PDB file of C-alpha atoms in Angstrom:
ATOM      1  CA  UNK A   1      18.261  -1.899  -6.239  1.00 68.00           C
ATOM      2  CA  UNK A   2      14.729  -1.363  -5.126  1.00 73.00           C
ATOM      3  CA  UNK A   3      13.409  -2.916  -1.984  1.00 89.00           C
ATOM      4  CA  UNK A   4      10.591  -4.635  -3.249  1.00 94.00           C
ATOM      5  CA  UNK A   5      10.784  -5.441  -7.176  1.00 94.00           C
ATOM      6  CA  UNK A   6       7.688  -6.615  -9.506  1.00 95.00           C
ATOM      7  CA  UNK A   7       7.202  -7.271 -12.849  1.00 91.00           C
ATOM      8  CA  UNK A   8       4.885  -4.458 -14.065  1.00 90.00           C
ATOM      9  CA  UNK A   9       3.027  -6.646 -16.440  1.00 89.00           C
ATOM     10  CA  UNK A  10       0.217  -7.263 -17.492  1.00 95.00           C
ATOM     11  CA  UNK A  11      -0.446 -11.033 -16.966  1.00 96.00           C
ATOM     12  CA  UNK A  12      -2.404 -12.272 -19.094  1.00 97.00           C
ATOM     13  CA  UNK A  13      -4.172 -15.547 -18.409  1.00 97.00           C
ATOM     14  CA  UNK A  14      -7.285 -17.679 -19.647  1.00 97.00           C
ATOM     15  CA  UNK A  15     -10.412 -18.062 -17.172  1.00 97.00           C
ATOM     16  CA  UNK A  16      -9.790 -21.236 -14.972  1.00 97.00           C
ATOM     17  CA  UNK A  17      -6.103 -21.520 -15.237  1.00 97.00           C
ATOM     18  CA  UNK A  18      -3.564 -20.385 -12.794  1.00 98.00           C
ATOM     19  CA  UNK A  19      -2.036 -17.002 -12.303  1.00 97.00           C
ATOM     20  CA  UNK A  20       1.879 -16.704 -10.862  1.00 97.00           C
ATOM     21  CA  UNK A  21       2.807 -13.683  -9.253  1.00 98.00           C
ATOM     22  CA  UNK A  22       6.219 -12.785  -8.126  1.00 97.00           C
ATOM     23  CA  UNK A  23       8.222 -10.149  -6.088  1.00 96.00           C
ATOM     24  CA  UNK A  24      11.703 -10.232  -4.934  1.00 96.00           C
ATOM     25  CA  UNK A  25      13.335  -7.959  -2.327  1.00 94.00           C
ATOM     26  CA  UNK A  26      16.652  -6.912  -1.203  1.00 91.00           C
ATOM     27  CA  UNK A  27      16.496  -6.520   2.394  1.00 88.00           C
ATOM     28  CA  UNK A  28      17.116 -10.181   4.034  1.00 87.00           C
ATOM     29  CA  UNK A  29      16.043  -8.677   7.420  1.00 85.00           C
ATOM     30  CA  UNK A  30      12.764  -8.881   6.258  1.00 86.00           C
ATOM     31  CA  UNK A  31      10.224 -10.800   8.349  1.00 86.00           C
ATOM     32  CA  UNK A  32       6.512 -10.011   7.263  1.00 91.00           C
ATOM     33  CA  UNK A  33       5.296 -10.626   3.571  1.00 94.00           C
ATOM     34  CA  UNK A  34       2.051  -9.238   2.200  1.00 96.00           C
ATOM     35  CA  UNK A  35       0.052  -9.461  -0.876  1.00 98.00           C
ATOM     36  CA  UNK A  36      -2.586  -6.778  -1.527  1.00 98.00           C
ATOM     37  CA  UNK A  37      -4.966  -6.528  -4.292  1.00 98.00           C
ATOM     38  CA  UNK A  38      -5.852  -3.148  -5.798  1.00 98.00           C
ATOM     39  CA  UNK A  39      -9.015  -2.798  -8.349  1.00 97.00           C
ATOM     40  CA  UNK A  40      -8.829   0.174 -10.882  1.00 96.00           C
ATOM     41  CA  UNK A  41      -9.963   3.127  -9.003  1.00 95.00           C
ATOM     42  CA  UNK A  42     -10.099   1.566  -5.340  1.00 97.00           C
ATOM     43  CA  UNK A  43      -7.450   1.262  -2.504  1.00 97.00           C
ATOM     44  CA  UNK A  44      -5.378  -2.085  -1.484  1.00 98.00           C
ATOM     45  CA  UNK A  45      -7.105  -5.018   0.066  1.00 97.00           C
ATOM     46  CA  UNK A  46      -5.100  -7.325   2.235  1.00 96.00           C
ATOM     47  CA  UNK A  47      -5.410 -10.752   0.935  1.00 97.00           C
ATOM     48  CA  UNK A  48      -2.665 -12.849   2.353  1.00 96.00           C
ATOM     49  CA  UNK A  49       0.217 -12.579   4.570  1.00 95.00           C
ATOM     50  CA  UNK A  50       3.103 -14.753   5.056  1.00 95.00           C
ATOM     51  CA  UNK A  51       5.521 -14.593   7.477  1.00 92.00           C
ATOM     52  CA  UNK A  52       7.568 -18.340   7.544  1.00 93.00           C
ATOM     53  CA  UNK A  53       8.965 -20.378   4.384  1.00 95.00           C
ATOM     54  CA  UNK A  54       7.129 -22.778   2.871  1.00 96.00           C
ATOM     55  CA  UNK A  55       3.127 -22.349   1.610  1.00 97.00           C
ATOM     56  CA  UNK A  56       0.279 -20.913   2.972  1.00 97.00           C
ATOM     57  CA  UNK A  57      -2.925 -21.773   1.065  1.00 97.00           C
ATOM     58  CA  UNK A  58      -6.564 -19.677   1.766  1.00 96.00           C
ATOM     59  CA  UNK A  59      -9.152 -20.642  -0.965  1.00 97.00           C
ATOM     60  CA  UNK A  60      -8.434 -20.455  -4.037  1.00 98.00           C
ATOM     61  CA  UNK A  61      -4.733 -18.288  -3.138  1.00 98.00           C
ATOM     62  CA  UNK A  62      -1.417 -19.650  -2.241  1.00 98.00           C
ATOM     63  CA  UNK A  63       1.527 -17.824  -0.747  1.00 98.00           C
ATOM     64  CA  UNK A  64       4.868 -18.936  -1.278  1.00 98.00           C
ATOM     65  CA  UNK A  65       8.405 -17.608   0.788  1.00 97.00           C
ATOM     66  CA  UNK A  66      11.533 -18.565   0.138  1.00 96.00           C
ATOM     67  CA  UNK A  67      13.464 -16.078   2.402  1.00 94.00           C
ATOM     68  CA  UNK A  68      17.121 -17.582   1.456  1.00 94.00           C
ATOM     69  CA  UNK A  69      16.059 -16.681  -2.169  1.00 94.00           C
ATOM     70  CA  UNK A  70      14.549 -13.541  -0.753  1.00 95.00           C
ATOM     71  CA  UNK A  71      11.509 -14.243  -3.148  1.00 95.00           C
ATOM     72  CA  UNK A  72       7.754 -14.555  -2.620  1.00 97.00           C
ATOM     73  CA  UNK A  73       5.078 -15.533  -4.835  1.00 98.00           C
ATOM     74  CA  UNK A  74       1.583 -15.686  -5.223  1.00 98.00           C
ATOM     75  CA  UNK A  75      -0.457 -18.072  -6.886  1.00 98.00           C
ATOM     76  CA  UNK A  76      -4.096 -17.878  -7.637  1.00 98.00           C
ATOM     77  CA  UNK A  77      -5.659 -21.173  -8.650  1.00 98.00           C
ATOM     78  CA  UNK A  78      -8.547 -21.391 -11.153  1.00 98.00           C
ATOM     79  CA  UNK A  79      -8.786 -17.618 -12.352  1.00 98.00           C
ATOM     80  CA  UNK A  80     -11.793 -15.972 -12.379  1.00 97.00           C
ATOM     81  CA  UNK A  81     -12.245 -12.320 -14.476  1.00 96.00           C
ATOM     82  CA  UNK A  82     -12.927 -11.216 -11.062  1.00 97.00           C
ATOM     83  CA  UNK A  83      -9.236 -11.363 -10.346  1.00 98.00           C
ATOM     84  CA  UNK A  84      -8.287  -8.979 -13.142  1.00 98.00           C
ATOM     85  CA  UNK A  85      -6.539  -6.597 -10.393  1.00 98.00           C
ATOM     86  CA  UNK A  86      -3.128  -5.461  -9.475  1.00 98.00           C
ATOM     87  CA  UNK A  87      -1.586  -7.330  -7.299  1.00 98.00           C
ATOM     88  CA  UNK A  88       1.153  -5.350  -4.760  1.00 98.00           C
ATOM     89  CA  UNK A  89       3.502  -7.153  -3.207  1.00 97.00           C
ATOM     90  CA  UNK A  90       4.276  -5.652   0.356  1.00 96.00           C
ATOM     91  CA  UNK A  91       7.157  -6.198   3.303  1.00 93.00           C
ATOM     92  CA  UNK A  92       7.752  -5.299   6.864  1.00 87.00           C
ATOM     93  CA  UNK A  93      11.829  -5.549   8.039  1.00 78.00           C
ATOM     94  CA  UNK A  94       9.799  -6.031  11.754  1.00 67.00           C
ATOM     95  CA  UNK A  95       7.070  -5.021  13.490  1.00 57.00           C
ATOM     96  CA  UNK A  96       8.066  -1.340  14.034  1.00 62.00           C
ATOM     97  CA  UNK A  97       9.915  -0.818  10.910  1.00 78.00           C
ATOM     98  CA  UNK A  98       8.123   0.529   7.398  1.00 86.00           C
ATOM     99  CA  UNK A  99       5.723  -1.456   5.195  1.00 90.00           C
ATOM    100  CA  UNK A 100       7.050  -1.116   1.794  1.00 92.00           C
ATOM    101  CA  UNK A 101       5.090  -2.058  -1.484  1.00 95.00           C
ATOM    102  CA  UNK A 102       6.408  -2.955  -4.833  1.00 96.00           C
ATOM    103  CA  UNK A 103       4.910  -1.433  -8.198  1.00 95.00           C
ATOM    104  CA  UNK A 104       1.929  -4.268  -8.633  1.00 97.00           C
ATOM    105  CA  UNK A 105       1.763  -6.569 -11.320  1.00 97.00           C
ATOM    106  CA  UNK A 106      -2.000  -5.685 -12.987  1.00 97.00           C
ATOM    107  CA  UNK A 107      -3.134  -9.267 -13.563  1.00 98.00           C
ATOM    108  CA  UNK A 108      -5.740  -9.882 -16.822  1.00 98.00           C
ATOM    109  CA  UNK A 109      -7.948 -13.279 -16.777  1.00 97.00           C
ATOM    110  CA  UNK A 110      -9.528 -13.331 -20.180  1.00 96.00           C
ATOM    111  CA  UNK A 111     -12.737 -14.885 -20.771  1.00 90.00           C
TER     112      UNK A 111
ATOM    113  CA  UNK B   1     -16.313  -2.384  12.421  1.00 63.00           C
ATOM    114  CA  UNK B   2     -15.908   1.217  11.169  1.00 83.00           C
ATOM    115  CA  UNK B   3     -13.263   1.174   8.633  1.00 95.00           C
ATOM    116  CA  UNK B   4     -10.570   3.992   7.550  1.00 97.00           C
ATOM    117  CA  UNK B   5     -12.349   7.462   6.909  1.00 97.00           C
ATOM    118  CA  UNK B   6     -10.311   9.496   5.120  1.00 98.00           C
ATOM    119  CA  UNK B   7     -11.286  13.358   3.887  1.00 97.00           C
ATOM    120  CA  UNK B   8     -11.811  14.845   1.392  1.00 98.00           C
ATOM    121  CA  UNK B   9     -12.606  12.035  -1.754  1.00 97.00           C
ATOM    122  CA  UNK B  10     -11.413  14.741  -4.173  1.00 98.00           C
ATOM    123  CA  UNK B  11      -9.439  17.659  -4.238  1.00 98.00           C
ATOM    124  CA  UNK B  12      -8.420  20.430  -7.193  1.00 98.00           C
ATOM    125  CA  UNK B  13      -6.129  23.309  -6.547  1.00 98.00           C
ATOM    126  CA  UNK B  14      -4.276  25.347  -8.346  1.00 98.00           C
ATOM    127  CA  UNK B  15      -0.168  25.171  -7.836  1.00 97.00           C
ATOM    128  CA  UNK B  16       1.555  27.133  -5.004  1.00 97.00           C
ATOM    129  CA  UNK B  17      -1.821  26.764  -2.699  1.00 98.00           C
ATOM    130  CA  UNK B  18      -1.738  24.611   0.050  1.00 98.00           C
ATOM    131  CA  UNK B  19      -4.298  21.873   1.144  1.00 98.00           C
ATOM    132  CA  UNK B  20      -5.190  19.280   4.065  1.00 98.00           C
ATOM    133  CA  UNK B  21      -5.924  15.727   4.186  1.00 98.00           C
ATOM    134  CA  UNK B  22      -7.640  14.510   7.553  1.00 97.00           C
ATOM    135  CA  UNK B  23      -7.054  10.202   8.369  1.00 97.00           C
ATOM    136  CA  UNK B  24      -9.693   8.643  10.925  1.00 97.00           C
ATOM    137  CA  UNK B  25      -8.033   5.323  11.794  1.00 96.00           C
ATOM    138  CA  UNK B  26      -9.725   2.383  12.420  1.00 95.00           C
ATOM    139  CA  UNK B  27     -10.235   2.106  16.347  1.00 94.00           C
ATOM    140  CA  UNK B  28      -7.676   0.567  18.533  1.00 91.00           C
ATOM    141  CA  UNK B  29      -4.821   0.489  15.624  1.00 93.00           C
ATOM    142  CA  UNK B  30      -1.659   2.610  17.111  1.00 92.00           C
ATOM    143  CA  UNK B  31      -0.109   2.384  13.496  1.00 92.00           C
ATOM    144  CA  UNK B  32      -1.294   5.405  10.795  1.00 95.00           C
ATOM    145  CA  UNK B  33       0.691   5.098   7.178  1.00 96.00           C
ATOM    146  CA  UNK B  34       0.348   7.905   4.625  1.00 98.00           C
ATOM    147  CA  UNK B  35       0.989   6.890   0.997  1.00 98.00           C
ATOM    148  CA  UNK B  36       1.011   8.606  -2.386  1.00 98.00           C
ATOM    149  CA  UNK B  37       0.102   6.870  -4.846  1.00 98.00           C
ATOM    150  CA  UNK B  38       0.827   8.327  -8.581  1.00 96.00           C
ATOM    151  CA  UNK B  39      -1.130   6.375 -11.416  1.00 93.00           C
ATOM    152  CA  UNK B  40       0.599   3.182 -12.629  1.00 91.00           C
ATOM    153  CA  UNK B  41       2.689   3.019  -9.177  1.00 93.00           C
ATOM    154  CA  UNK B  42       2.671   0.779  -6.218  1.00 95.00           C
ATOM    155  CA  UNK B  43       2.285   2.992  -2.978  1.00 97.00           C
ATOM    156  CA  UNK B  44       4.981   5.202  -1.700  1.00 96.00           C
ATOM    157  CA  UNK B  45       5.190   5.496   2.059  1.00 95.00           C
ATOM    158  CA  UNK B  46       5.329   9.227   3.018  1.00 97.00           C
ATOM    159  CA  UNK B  47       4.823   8.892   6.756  1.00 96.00           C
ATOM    160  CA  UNK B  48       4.091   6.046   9.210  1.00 94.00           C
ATOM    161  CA  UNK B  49       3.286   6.523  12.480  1.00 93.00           C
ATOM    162  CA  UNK B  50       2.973   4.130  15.775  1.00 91.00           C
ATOM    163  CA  UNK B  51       0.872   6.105  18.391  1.00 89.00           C
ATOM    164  CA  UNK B  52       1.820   9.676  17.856  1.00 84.00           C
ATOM    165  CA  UNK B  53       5.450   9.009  17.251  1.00 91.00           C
ATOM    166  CA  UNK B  54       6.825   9.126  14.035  1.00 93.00           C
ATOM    167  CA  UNK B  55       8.148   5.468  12.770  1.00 90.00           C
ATOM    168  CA  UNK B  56       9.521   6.522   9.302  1.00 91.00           C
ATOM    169  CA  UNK B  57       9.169   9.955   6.952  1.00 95.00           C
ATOM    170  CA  UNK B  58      11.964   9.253   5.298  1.00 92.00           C
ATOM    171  CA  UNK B  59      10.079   9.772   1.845  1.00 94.00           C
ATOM    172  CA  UNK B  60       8.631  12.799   3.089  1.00 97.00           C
ATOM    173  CA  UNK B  61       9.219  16.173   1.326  1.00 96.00           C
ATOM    174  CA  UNK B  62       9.937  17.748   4.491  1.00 96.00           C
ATOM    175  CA  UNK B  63       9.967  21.123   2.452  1.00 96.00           C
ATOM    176  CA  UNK B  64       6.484  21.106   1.719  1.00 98.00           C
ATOM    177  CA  UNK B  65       4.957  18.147   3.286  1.00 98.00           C
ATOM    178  CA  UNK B  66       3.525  18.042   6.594  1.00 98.00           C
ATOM    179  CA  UNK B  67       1.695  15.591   9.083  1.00 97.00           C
ATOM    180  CA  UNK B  68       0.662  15.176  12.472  1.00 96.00           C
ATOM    181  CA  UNK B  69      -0.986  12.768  14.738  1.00 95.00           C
ATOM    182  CA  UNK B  70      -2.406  14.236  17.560  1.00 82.00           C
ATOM    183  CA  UNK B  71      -3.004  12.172  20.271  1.00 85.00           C
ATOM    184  CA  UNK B  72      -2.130   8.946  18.603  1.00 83.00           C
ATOM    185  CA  UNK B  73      -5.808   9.052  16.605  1.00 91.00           C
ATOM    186  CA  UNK B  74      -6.796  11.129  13.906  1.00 95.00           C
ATOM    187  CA  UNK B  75      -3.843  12.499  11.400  1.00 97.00           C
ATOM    188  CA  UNK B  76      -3.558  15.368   8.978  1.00 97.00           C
ATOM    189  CA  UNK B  77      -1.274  15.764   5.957  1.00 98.00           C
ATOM    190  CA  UNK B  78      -0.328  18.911   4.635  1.00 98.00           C
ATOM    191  CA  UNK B  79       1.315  20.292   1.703  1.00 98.00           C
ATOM    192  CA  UNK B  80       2.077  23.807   1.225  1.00 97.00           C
ATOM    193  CA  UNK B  81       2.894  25.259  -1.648  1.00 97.00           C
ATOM    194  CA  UNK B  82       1.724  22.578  -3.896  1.00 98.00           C
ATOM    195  CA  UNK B  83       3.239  21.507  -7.366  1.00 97.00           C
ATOM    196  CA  UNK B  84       1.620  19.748 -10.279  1.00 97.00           C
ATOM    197  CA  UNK B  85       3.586  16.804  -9.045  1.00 97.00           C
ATOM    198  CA  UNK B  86       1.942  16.328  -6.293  1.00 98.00           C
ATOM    199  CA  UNK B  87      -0.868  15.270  -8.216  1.00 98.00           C
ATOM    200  CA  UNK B  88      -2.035  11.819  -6.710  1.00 98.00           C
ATOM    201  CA  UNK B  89      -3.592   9.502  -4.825  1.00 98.00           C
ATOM    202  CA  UNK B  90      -3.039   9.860  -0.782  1.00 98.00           C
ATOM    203  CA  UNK B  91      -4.239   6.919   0.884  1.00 98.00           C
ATOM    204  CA  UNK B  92      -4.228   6.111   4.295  1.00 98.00           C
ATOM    205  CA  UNK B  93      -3.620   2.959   6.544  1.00 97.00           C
ATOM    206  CA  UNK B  94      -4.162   1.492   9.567  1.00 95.00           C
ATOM    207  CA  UNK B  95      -3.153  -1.671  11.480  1.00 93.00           C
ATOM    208  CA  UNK B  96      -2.393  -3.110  14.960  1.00 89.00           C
ATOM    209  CA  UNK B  97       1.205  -2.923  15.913  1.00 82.00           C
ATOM    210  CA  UNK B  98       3.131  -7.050  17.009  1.00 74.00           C
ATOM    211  CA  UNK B  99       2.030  -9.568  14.476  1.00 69.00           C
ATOM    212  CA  UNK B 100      -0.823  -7.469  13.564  1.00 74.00           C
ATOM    213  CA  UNK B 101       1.548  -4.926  12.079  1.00 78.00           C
ATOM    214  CA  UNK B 102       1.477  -4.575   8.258  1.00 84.00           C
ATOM    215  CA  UNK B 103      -2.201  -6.423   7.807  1.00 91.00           C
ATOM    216  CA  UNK B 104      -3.303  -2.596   6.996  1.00 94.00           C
ATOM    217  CA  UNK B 105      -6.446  -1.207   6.087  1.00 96.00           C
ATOM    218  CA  UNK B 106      -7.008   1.803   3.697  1.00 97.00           C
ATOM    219  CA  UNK B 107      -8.994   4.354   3.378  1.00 98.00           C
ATOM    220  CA  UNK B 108     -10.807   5.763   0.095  1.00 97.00           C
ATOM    221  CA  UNK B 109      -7.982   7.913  -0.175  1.00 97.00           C
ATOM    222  CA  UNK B 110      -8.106  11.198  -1.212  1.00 98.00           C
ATOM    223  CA  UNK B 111      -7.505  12.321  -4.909  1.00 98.00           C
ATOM    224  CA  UNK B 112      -5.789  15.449  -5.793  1.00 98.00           C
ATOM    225  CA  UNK B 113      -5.089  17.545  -8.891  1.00 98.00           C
ATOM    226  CA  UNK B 114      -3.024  20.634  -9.177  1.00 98.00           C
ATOM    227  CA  UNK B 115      -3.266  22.423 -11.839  1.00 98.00           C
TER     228      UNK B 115
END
């Protein structure tokens, strides 16, 4: 089982709607939860992190962690083709452990 | 701020030669990841580093791969001999260890082709 599993996509969505991202990960140690976006061509950008259950909103994002369901999501609210990315999903097992990405789910946002 | 500086952008060599990629953290974070990064793949950690210990190289092709982080700032990844495998994307990261730790920042990253 992989540590940090994503659906590969791509997502396909219509401007202005919203765009679900999910990742689920095996290790229930895990305490830190990261989403990165990656353009084609360009490195990861930190966009949210996450580190208790519930929701954690910034702009137009939301981050969602359910640790007992060892799942976290992302949602992105009113789409714009700007967002066409992919999105990495990333965990930390603790502060001095490994971060550890999943494959990215490449997000589309069609006009 | 002065971000990541990673060298070189680009890199060609032919298989069985060896090459060097040099990481300039960003100032004041004791935590230095390597990834690769093939096309169409999330990141794969090759070495992380907190200060000039090694955290995890678990991933590392200790056979070929190399890295170092002198003095806990600057970090170099080697590979010698190279194989047409190895053809990818090395990025590198930084971040602050405590809560800090995992909010990284990358680099360019360097982009290699063996041939």
């Amino acid at each position: 089982q992989k540590e940090v599993e994503q659906n590969s996509g791509p997502l396909s969505v219509p401007e202005g709607a919203i765009a679900s991202l999910n990742c689920t990960y095996s290790d229930r140690g895990s305490q830190s939860f990261f989403w990165y976006r990656q353009y084609s061509g360009k490195s990861p950008e930190l966009i949210m992190s996450i580190y208790s259950n519930g929701d954690k909103e910034d702009g137009r994002f939301t981050a969602q962690l359910n640790k007992a369901s060892q799942y976290v999501s992302l949602l992105i609210r009113d789409s714009q083709p700007s967002d066409s990315a992919t999105y990495l999903c990333a965990l930390h097992t603790g502060t001095a452990s490994k971060l550890t990405f999943g494959t990215g789910t490449r997000l589309q946002v069609t006009l | 701020e002065a971000g990541v500086a990673q060298s070189p952008r680009y890199k060609i060599i032919e298989k069985r030669q060896s090459v060097a990629f040099w990481c300039n953290p960003i100032s004041g974070h004791a935590t230095l990841y390597w990834y690769q990064q093939i096309l169409g793949q999330g990141p794969k950690l090759l070495i992380q580093f907190q200060n000039n210990g090694v955290v995890d190289d678990s991933q590392l092709p200790k056979d070929r791969f190399s890295a170092e982080r002198l003095k806990g700032v600057d970090s170099t990844l080697k590979i010698q001999p190279a194989k047409l495998e190895d053809s990818a994307v090395y990025l590198c990261a930084s971040s602050l260890t405590g809560q800090g730790a995992g909010e990284a920042f990358f680099g360019q990253g360097t982009r290699l082709t063996v041939v």
